[in-house]
Structures are given as structure tokens and as C-alpha cells.
Amino acid sequence: MTVLITVCGTSPGMGKSTLCTELYRWLAGMGLRVDHFREEEILTRPQFTAVAEEFRATGRVEPGTLLSATGRFVESVRASGCDVVIADALVPYVPTLLAMGHDEETIDAFMTDLTAVLAPVRPVMVYLDGHAETALARAARREGAGWLDRYVGKLARYEVRPPVSDVASAARYLRRERSVTLDVVGRARWGLVTVARADELPPDEVLWVARRGLGPSLRP
């Protein structure tokens, strides 16, 4: 059975994309057929065309649209014969649902449906945990002048709770996003590998912890 490894984290700057790239190299080096679904590809992958069109037209994406797109993606993965899919912050879509103003009860119901859709690809999450403030500062250094203001402004325009107006409130919101994500994944009984203090660890240590935790999920 194909394994879907989704890499998520407490905040931008936690090293999700770096870890995805290193996991791809590791798994491909083992001779496995690996699909690396990068975060930005949700706007260009053909299975997610309806998601991109709906967002561009309305600024929102409805849960049903996400479920349908995910179903098409699972079908394409099964047809391709991939052994592993590495998804950079794709599922379970909690940041998107919170940004659209959905409450936790709605997200729980969505997660039940999503888990059923993903059953053929055995989802497991690698969660990079740490301090949102530290990770935001790291992302700002990486992305350059103006990034942090743009990121805070983007969150402020959404229907998030608690509302965001500055860096401190953005960090508070990200802590809520973390809590909701881990809660719904736990209730859905996905595989879960948590990398604690990922904002403090060098990339090679993050990779080592993730590889060790993923071992049982990758066994036939």
C-alpha cells in the first residue's frame, strides 16, 4: 500500500520544505517510487484545479471541494504505482479550514471524511513542533525584508480566531492551529511522528528523528 507522508509544523520557518526534500532523497535512494508534492503545487496539480479556481474566484475553498480534489489525487497516486507520497503541508488542510472561519466541530467532521478518502494511501503525519515566535523569526531572516509584515497581514485578513494584528497575535493563532491539527489527527488515529524542538535542531537531526519515527509506517 502507498504511504502518504504529510509534513506539517507549528509555523513557517520550522523546516518543512527542507525535511520533505531530504525525505525524498532518502526514500528514492532506497529504490522506492516517490512523489514529492510541494506546497505551492496545490495551485498547479491537475487534480486540484477546482481548488485553485474556487480560491481565485471567491477567496475561499469549501470543504467539499478539498475532499473531491483529494479523492482525485488518491486515484492518480494509485494509478501511478507510487510507493510513497511526500506532501509538504498539504493535508489535513487545518490552516485553510481555520482561515475560512470553520469551527472545530466542522473540522472534526471534515477530518472523518478526509480519513476515509485517504484510506488507500495510509496517511502518516510528521509534525515539526517548536516555538512559533522562534520559527517566524527564522522564516523572516530566510525570506527577507517585508516577509513577516506580509505574513501577519495575510492572517489578519482571514477569519481566524484569535484575530491577528501583529507578530505576537500571529504566534498565538499559530499555537491554536497547532492544537487543532494535533487534536484532529489524534482522534482520526493517523500515524503521527512528532519532532520536538524542531526550531532548535539542525536539519540533519530533524531528519534522523523523522526517519526513525517513520520506520514502522514504511514496512510492508
Short mmCIF file of C-alpha atoms in Angstrom, two decimals:
data_model
loop_
_atom_site.label_atom_id
_atom_site.label_comp_id
_atom_site.label_asym_id
_atom_site.label_seq_id
_atom_site.Cartn_x
_atom_site.Cartn_y
_atom_site.Cartn_z
CA MET A 1 0.00 0.00 0.00
CA THR A 2 1.16 3.53 -0.78
CA VAL A 3 2.15 5.62 2.24
CA LEU A 4 1.26 9.34 2.33
CA ILE A 5 3.73 11.25 4.47
CA THR A 6 2.46 14.75 5.18
CA VAL A 7 4.92 17.15 6.82
CA CYS A 8 3.40 19.94 8.89
CA GLY A 9 4.67 22.27 11.60
CA THR A 10 3.86 24.86 14.19
CA SER A 11 4.82 27.79 11.98
CA PRO A 12 6.58 28.85 8.81
CA GLY A 13 10.30 28.54 9.40
CA MET A 14 10.16 25.14 11.08
CA GLY A 15 11.97 23.47 8.16
CA LYS A 16 9.08 21.59 6.50
CA SER A 17 10.28 22.03 2.93
CA THR A 18 13.87 21.14 3.83
CA LEU A 19 12.71 17.96 5.56
CA CYS A 20 10.48 16.99 2.61
CA THR A 21 13.43 17.29 0.23
CA GLU A 22 15.67 15.19 2.48
CA LEU A 23 12.99 12.53 2.96
CA TYR A 24 12.56 12.36 -0.80
CA ARG A 25 16.29 11.79 -1.28
CA TRP A 26 16.36 9.14 1.44
CA LEU A 27 13.37 7.19 0.15
CA ALA A 28 14.33 7.46 -3.52
CA GLY A 29 17.79 6.27 -2.56
CA MET A 30 16.16 3.13 -1.13
CA GLY A 31 14.77 2.41 -4.59
CA LEU A 32 11.20 3.44 -3.76
CA ARG A 33 8.96 5.29 -6.21
CA VAL A 34 8.36 8.65 -4.53
CA ASP A 35 6.11 11.58 -5.45
CA HIS A 36 7.17 14.86 -3.82
CA PHE A 37 4.11 17.15 -3.63
CA ARG A 38 5.49 20.61 -2.87
CA GLU A 39 3.32 23.13 -1.01
CA GLU A 40 2.94 25.53 -3.94
CA GLU A 41 1.83 22.74 -6.30
CA ILE A 42 -1.71 22.80 -4.94
CA LEU A 43 -2.31 25.59 -7.48
CA THR A 44 -0.89 23.62 -10.42
CA ARG A 45 -1.55 19.90 -9.87
CA PRO A 46 -4.37 18.92 -12.24
CA GLN A 47 -6.32 17.11 -9.51
CA PHE A 48 -6.55 20.39 -7.59
CA THR A 49 -7.68 22.61 -10.48
CA ALA A 50 -11.11 23.13 -8.90
CA VAL A 51 -9.45 24.17 -5.62
CA ALA A 52 -7.31 26.78 -7.37
CA GLU A 53 -10.21 28.10 -9.44
CA GLU A 54 -12.54 28.38 -6.45
CA PHE A 55 -9.92 30.20 -4.39
CA ARG A 56 -9.12 32.64 -7.18
CA ALA A 57 -12.82 33.34 -7.77
CA THR A 58 -14.02 33.65 -4.18
CA GLY A 59 -11.02 33.79 -1.86
CA ARG A 60 -12.40 30.66 -0.18
CA VAL A 61 -12.30 26.91 -0.64
CA GLU A 62 -15.20 24.81 0.56
CA PRO A 63 -14.56 21.52 2.42
CA GLY A 64 -16.35 19.53 -0.27
CA THR A 65 -14.01 20.93 -2.92
CA LEU A 66 -11.00 19.84 -0.89
CA LEU A 67 -12.42 16.35 -0.39
CA SER A 68 -13.18 15.90 -4.09
CA ALA A 69 -9.72 17.09 -5.10
CA THR A 70 -8.09 14.79 -2.57
CA GLY A 71 -10.10 11.86 -3.91
CA ARG A 72 -8.87 12.59 -7.43
CA PHE A 73 -5.32 12.84 -6.13
CA VAL A 74 -5.56 9.48 -4.35
CA GLU A 75 -6.83 7.90 -7.57
CA SER A 76 -3.89 9.36 -9.51
CA VAL A 77 -1.41 8.11 -6.91
CA ARG A 78 -2.81 4.59 -7.05
CA ALA A 79 -2.73 4.64 -10.85
CA SER A 80 0.90 5.79 -10.84
CA GLY A 81 2.08 2.95 -8.63
CA CYS A 82 3.97 5.24 -6.26
CA ASP A 83 5.24 3.67 -3.06
CA VAL A 84 5.37 6.91 -1.09
CA VAL A 85 3.97 10.42 -1.45
CA ILE A 86 5.67 13.21 0.49
CA ALA A 87 3.30 16.15 0.87
CA ASP A 88 4.59 19.49 2.12
CA ALA A 89 1.80 20.80 4.39
CA LEU A 90 -0.98 19.51 2.12
CA VAL A 91 -3.29 17.57 4.42
CA PRO A 92 -5.23 17.69 6.70
CA TYR A 93 -5.95 21.28 5.49
CA VAL A 94 -6.48 22.63 9.03
CA PRO A 95 -4.87 26.05 8.32
CA THR A 96 -7.17 26.50 5.30
CA LEU A 97 -10.30 25.49 7.20
CA LEU A 98 -9.49 27.73 10.17
CA ALA A 99 -8.72 30.64 7.85
CA MET A 100 -12.15 30.20 6.25
CA GLY A 101 -13.81 30.52 9.66
CA HIS A 102 -14.78 26.88 10.23
CA ASP A 103 -15.14 25.77 13.85
CA GLU A 104 -13.53 22.70 15.37
CA GLU A 105 -16.72 20.62 15.16
CA THR A 106 -16.86 21.21 11.40
CA ILE A 107 -13.15 20.41 11.07
CA ASP A 108 -13.63 17.18 13.02
CA ALA A 109 -16.43 16.10 10.68
CA PHE A 110 -14.29 17.03 7.68
CA MET A 111 -11.40 15.01 9.12
CA THR A 112 -13.62 11.93 9.38
CA ASP A 113 -14.49 12.22 5.69
CA LEU A 114 -10.90 13.01 4.71
CA THR A 115 -9.56 9.98 6.56
CA ALA A 116 -11.95 7.75 4.62
CA VAL A 117 -10.81 9.31 1.32
CA LEU A 118 -7.15 8.78 2.26
CA ALA A 119 -7.58 5.19 3.43
CA PRO A 120 -5.99 3.72 0.26
CA VAL A 121 -2.75 5.66 0.88
CA ARG A 122 -2.24 5.16 4.64
CA PRO A 123 -1.60 8.71 5.93
CA VAL A 124 1.11 9.47 8.46
CA MET A 125 2.00 12.97 9.65
CA VAL A 126 5.44 14.21 10.57
CA TYR A 127 4.86 17.23 12.80
CA LEU A 128 7.69 19.69 13.39
CA ASP A 129 6.96 21.11 16.81
CA GLY A 130 8.52 24.13 18.46
CA HIS A 131 8.08 27.78 19.34
CA ALA A 132 6.11 29.80 16.80
CA GLU A 133 7.96 33.01 17.64
CA THR A 134 11.37 31.44 17.00
CA ALA A 135 10.26 29.87 13.74
CA LEU A 136 8.66 33.10 12.48
CA ALA A 137 11.89 34.96 13.14
CA ARG A 138 13.82 32.29 11.27
CA ALA A 139 11.42 32.48 8.33
CA ALA A 140 11.74 36.27 8.28
CA ARG A 141 15.53 36.02 8.10
CA ARG A 142 15.26 33.50 5.27
CA GLU A 143 12.63 35.34 3.23
CA GLY A 144 13.99 38.85 3.68
CA ALA A 145 12.64 42.31 4.44
CA GLY A 146 8.89 42.67 4.45
CA TRP A 147 8.01 38.97 4.62
CA LEU A 148 6.87 38.98 8.23
CA ASP A 149 4.64 42.02 7.71
CA ARG A 150 3.07 40.37 4.67
CA TYR A 151 2.51 37.13 6.55
CA VAL A 152 0.88 38.89 9.51
CA GLY A 153 -1.25 40.92 7.09
CA LYS A 154 -2.42 37.77 5.32
CA LEU A 155 -3.54 36.19 8.59
CA ALA A 156 -5.22 39.43 9.63
CA ARG A 157 -7.40 39.36 6.50
CA TYR A 158 -8.71 35.87 7.29
CA GLU A 159 -11.44 34.90 9.76
CA VAL A 160 -9.01 33.37 12.24
CA ARG A 161 -9.53 33.16 15.99
CA PRO A 162 -7.90 34.62 17.95
CA PRO A 163 -7.71 37.52 15.49
CA VAL A 164 -4.28 38.57 14.23
CA SER A 165 -2.95 42.12 14.20
CA ASP A 166 0.78 41.77 14.96
CA VAL A 167 3.52 39.19 15.40
CA ALA A 168 2.51 38.31 18.96
CA SER A 169 -1.11 37.62 17.98
CA ALA A 170 0.08 35.68 14.93
CA ALA A 171 2.07 33.41 17.26
CA ARG A 172 -0.99 32.95 19.48
CA TYR A 173 -3.07 31.99 16.47
CA LEU A 174 -0.41 29.54 15.28
CA ARG A 175 -0.46 27.87 18.69
CA ARG A 176 -4.20 27.34 18.28
CA GLU A 177 -3.64 25.99 14.76
CA ARG A 178 -1.11 23.55 16.23
CA SER A 179 -3.53 22.39 18.90
CA VAL A 180 -6.39 21.82 16.45
CA THR A 181 -4.15 19.98 13.98
CA LEU A 182 -2.71 17.57 16.53
CA ASP A 183 -6.11 17.01 18.14
CA VAL A 184 -7.88 16.07 14.91
CA VAL A 185 -5.03 13.87 13.71
CA GLY A 186 -5.01 12.09 17.07
CA ARG A 187 -8.75 11.48 17.02
CA ALA A 188 -8.53 10.21 13.43
CA ARG A 189 -5.78 7.80 14.52
CA TRP A 190 -3.39 8.70 11.75
CA GLY A 191 0.20 7.72 12.16
CA LEU A 192 1.99 10.60 13.88
CA VAL A 193 5.71 11.32 14.24
CA THR A 194 6.43 14.42 16.32
CA VAL A 195 9.83 16.11 16.13
CA ALA A 196 10.10 18.13 19.33
CA ARG A 197 12.13 21.35 19.40
CA ALA A 198 12.42 21.28 15.61
CA ASP A 199 13.05 25.03 15.63
CA GLU A 200 16.23 24.43 17.65
CA LEU A 201 17.61 21.31 15.96
CA PRO A 202 19.89 21.27 12.91
CA PRO A 203 18.31 19.77 9.77
CA ASP A 204 20.28 16.52 10.00
CA GLU A 205 18.92 15.83 13.48
CA VAL A 206 15.36 16.63 12.38
CA LEU A 207 15.81 14.16 9.51
CA TRP A 208 17.19 11.49 11.85
CA VAL A 209 14.22 11.77 14.22
CA ALA A 210 11.75 11.71 11.31
CA ARG A 211 13.41 8.69 9.68
CA ARG A 212 13.40 6.75 12.94
CA GLY A 213 9.74 7.55 13.57
CA LEU A 214 8.66 6.70 10.04
CA GLY A 215 10.28 3.28 10.05
CA PRO A 216 7.22 1.30 11.21
CA SER A 217 4.91 3.03 8.70
CA LEU A 218 7.21 2.17 5.79
CA ARG A 219 7.37 -1.55 6.49
CA PRO A 220 5.27 -3.68 4.11
#
